[in-house]
Tab-separated table of C-alpha atoms in Angstrom:
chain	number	residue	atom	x	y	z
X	24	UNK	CA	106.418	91.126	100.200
X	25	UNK	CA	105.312	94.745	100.179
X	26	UNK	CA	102.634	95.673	102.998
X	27	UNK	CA	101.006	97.982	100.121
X	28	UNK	CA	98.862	99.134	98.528
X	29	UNK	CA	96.577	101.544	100.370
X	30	UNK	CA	92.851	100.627	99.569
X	31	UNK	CA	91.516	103.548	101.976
X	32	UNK	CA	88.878	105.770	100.425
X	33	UNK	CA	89.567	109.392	101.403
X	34	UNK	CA	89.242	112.455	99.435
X	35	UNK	CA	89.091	114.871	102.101
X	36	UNK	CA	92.552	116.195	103.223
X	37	UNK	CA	91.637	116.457	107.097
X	38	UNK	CA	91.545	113.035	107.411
X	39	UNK	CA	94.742	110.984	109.512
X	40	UNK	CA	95.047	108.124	106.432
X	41	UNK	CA	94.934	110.934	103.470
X	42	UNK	CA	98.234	111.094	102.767
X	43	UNK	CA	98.893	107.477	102.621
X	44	UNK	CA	95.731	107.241	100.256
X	45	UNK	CA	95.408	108.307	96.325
X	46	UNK	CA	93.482	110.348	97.282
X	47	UNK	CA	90.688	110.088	95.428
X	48	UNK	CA	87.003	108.196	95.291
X	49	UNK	CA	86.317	104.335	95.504
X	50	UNK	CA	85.932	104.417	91.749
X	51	UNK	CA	89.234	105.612	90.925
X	52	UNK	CA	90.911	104.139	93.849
X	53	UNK	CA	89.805	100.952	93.231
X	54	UNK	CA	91.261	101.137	89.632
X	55	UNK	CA	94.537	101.801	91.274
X	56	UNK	CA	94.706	99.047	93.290
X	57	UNK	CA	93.710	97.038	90.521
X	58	UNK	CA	96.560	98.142	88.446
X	59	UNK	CA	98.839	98.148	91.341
X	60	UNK	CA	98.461	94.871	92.584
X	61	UNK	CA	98.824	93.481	89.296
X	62	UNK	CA	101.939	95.152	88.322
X	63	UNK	CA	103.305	93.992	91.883
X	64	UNK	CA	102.576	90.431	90.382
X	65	UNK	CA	103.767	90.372	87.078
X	66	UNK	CA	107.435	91.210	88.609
X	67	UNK	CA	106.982	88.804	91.528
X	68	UNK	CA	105.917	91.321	94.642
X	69	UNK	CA	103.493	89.827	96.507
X	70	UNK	CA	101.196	93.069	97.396
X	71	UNK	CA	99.020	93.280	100.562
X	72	UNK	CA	95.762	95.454	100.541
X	73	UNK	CA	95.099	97.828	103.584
X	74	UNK	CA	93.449	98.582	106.325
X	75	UNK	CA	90.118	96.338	105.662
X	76	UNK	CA	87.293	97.268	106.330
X	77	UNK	CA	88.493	100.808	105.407
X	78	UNK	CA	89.937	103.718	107.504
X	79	UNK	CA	87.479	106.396	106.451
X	80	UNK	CA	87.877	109.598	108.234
X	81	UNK	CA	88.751	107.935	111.771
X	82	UNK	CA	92.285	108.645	114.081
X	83	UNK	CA	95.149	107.092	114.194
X	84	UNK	CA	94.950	103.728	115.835
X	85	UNK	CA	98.925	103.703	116.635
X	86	UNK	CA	98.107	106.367	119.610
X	87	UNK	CA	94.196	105.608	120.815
X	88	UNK	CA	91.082	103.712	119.536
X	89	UNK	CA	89.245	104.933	116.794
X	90	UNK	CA	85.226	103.913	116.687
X	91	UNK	CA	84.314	103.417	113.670
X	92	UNK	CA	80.454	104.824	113.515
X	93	UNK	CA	79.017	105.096	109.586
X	94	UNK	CA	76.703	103.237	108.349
X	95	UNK	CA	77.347	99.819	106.681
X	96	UNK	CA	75.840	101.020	103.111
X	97	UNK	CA	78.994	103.552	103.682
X	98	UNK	CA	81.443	100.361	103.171
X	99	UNK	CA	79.260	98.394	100.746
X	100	UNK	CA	79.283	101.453	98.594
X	101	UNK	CA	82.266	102.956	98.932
X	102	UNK	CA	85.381	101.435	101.381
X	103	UNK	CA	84.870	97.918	100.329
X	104	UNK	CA	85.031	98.463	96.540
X	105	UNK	CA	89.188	98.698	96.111
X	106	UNK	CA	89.135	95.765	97.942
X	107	UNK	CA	86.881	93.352	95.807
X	108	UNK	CA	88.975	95.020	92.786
X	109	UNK	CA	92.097	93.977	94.354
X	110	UNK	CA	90.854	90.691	95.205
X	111	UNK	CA	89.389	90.498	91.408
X	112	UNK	CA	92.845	91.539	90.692
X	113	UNK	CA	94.632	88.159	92.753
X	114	UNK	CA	95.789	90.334	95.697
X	115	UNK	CA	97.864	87.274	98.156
X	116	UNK	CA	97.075	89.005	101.612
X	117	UNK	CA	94.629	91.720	103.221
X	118	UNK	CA	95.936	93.424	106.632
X	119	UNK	CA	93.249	94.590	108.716
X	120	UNK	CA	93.286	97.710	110.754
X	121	UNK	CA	92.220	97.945	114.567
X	122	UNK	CA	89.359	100.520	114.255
X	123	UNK	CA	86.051	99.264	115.669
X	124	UNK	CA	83.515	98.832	112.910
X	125	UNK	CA	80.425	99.809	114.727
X	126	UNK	CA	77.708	98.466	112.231
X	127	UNK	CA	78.948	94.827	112.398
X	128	UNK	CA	80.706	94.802	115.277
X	129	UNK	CA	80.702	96.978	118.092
X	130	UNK	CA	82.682	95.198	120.769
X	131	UNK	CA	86.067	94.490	119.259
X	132	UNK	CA	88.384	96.302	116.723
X	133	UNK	CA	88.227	94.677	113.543
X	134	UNK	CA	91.757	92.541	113.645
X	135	UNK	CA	90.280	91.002	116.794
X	136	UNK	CA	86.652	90.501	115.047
X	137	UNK	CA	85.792	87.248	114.053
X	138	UNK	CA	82.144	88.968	112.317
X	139	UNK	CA	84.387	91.424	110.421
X	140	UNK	CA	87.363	88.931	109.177
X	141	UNK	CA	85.312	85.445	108.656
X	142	UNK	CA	82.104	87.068	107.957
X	143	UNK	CA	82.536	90.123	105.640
X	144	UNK	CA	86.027	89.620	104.222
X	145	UNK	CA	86.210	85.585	104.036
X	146	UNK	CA	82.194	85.297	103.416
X	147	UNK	CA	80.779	88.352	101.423
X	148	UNK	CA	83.908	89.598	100.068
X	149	UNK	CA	85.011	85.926	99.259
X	150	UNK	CA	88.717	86.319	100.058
X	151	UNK	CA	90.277	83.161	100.421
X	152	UNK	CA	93.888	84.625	100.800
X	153	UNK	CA	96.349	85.325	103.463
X	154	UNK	CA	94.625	87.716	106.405
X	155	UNK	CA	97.207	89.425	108.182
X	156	UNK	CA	96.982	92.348	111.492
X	157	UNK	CA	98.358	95.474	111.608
X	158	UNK	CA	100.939	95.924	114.557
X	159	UNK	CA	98.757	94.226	117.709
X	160	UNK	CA	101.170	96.137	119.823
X	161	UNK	CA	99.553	99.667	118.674
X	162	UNK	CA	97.476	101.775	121.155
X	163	UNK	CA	94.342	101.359	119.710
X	164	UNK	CA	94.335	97.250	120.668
X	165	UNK	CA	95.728	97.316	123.978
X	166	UNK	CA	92.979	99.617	124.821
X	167	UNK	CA	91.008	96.454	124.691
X	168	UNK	CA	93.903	93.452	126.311
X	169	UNK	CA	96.907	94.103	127.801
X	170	UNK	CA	98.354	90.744	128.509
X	171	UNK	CA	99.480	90.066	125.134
X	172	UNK	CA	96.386	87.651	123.927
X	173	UNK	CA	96.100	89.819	121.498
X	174	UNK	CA	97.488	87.379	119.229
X	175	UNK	CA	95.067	84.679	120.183
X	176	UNK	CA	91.519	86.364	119.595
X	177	UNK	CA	93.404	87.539	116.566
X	178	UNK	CA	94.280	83.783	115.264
X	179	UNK	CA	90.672	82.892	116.416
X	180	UNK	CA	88.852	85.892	114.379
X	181	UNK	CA	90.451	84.339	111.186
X	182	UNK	CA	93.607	86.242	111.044
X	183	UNK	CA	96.586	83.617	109.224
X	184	UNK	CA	99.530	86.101	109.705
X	185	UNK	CA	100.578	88.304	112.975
X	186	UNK	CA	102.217	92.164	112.946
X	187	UNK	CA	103.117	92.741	116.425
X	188	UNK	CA	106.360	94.511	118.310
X	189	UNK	CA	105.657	92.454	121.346
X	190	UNK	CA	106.938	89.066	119.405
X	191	UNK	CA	107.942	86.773	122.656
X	192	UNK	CA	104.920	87.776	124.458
X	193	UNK	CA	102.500	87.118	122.208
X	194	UNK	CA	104.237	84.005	120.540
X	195	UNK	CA	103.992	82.568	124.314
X	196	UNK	CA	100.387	83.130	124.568
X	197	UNK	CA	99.803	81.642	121.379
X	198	UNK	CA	101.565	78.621	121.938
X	199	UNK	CA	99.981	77.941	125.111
X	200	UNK	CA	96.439	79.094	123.670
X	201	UNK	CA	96.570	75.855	121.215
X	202	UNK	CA	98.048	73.748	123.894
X	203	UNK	CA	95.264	74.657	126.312
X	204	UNK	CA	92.963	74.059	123.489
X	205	UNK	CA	91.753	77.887	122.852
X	206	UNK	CA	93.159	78.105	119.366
X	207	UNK	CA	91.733	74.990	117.459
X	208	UNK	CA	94.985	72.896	115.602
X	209	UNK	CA	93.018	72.891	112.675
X	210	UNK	CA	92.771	76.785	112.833
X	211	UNK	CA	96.866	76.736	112.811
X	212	UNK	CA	97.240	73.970	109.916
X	213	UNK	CA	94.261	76.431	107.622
X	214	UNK	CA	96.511	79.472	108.258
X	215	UNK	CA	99.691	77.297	107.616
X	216	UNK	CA	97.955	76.024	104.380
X	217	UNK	CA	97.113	79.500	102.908
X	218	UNK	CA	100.523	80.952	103.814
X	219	UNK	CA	102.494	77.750	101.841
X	220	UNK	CA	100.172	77.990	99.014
X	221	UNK	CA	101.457	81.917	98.747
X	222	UNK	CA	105.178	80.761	99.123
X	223	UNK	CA	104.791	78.148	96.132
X	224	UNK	CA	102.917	80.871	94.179
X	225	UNK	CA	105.620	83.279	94.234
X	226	UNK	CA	108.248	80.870	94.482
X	227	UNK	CA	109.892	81.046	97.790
X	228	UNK	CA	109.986	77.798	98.378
């Protein structure tokens, strides 16, 4: 599995994700990742889009939060276009980044957002693949929880897969969260589901 490629949209070389990006428009960009993602499958690498919704021209989320504040025409128009041609394309998994996407949701970074993962990437994008967080241990979340459930409203928002540096932690909060009842079991058997499905695809089990 490669955590790549970079669907960001940013043509501007100020910006903290430029260098990880082509570097160019959503049109070209989103030809890219369209190529990219299926030359990753033709030789058996699964590929993972990211960040969704799209970093723009915000900070780096390892050090501090970023807030997210242009317009939601902004995404429709430009940021979410790679990642409907990846999608078109058969990308397996989408990580989501922890900037805070104002227009749709304006209390929780978007790996914790339930609006922003189940409503705009599972609903209007129509992404029925593997969603996966960056790093829950980066700056930018624990900004918002400290106590490592992290991992649950991340499970909850409609995230199948986990990044985090703070494994035992969050894998105990977790586990308790479904035994308590928090984290539905159905919620764990979807996400178990999608990530199987994946494995027979590519033939790793």
């Amino acid at each position: 599995m490669n955590l790549a490629p970079v669907a960001d949209v940013s043509t501007d070389v100020n910006d903290f994700i430029h260098i990880r990006t082509f570097g160019k428009d959503a049109k070209e960009t989103s030809t890219f990742i369209s190529n990219m993602v299926g030359y990753a499958k033709d030789r058996g690498i699964s590929s993972c889009l990211k960040h969704f919704p799209g970093y723009g021209n915000n900070v780096d989320t390892h050090t501090g939060s970023a807030y997210d504040k242009r317009s939601y025409e902004t995404f429709t128009n430009s940021d979410y276009l790679p990642f409907i041609s990846g999608i078109k394309a058969g990308v397996p998994s989408i990580m989501v980044s922890h900037n805070v996407m104002e227009s749709v949701d304006s209390s929780y970074p978007a790996s914790l957002s339930k609006k922003v993962i189940t409503g705009e990437l599972r609903e209007k994008l129509n992404f029925s693949g593997i969603v996966i967080t960056d790093d829950l241990a980066m700056a930018a979340v624990k900004s918002y929880v400290t106590d490592g459930s992290a991992a649950v409203l991340a499970i909850n928002a409609g995230n199948d897969m986990i990044i985090t540096s703070d494994f035992e932690t969050m894998f105990k909060e977790v586990l308790k969260a479904v035994n308590d009842g928090i984290i539905e079991k159905e919620t764990i058997n979807n996400a178990v589901r999608r990530i199987i499905a994946w494995k027979h695809a590519y033939q790793l089990m």
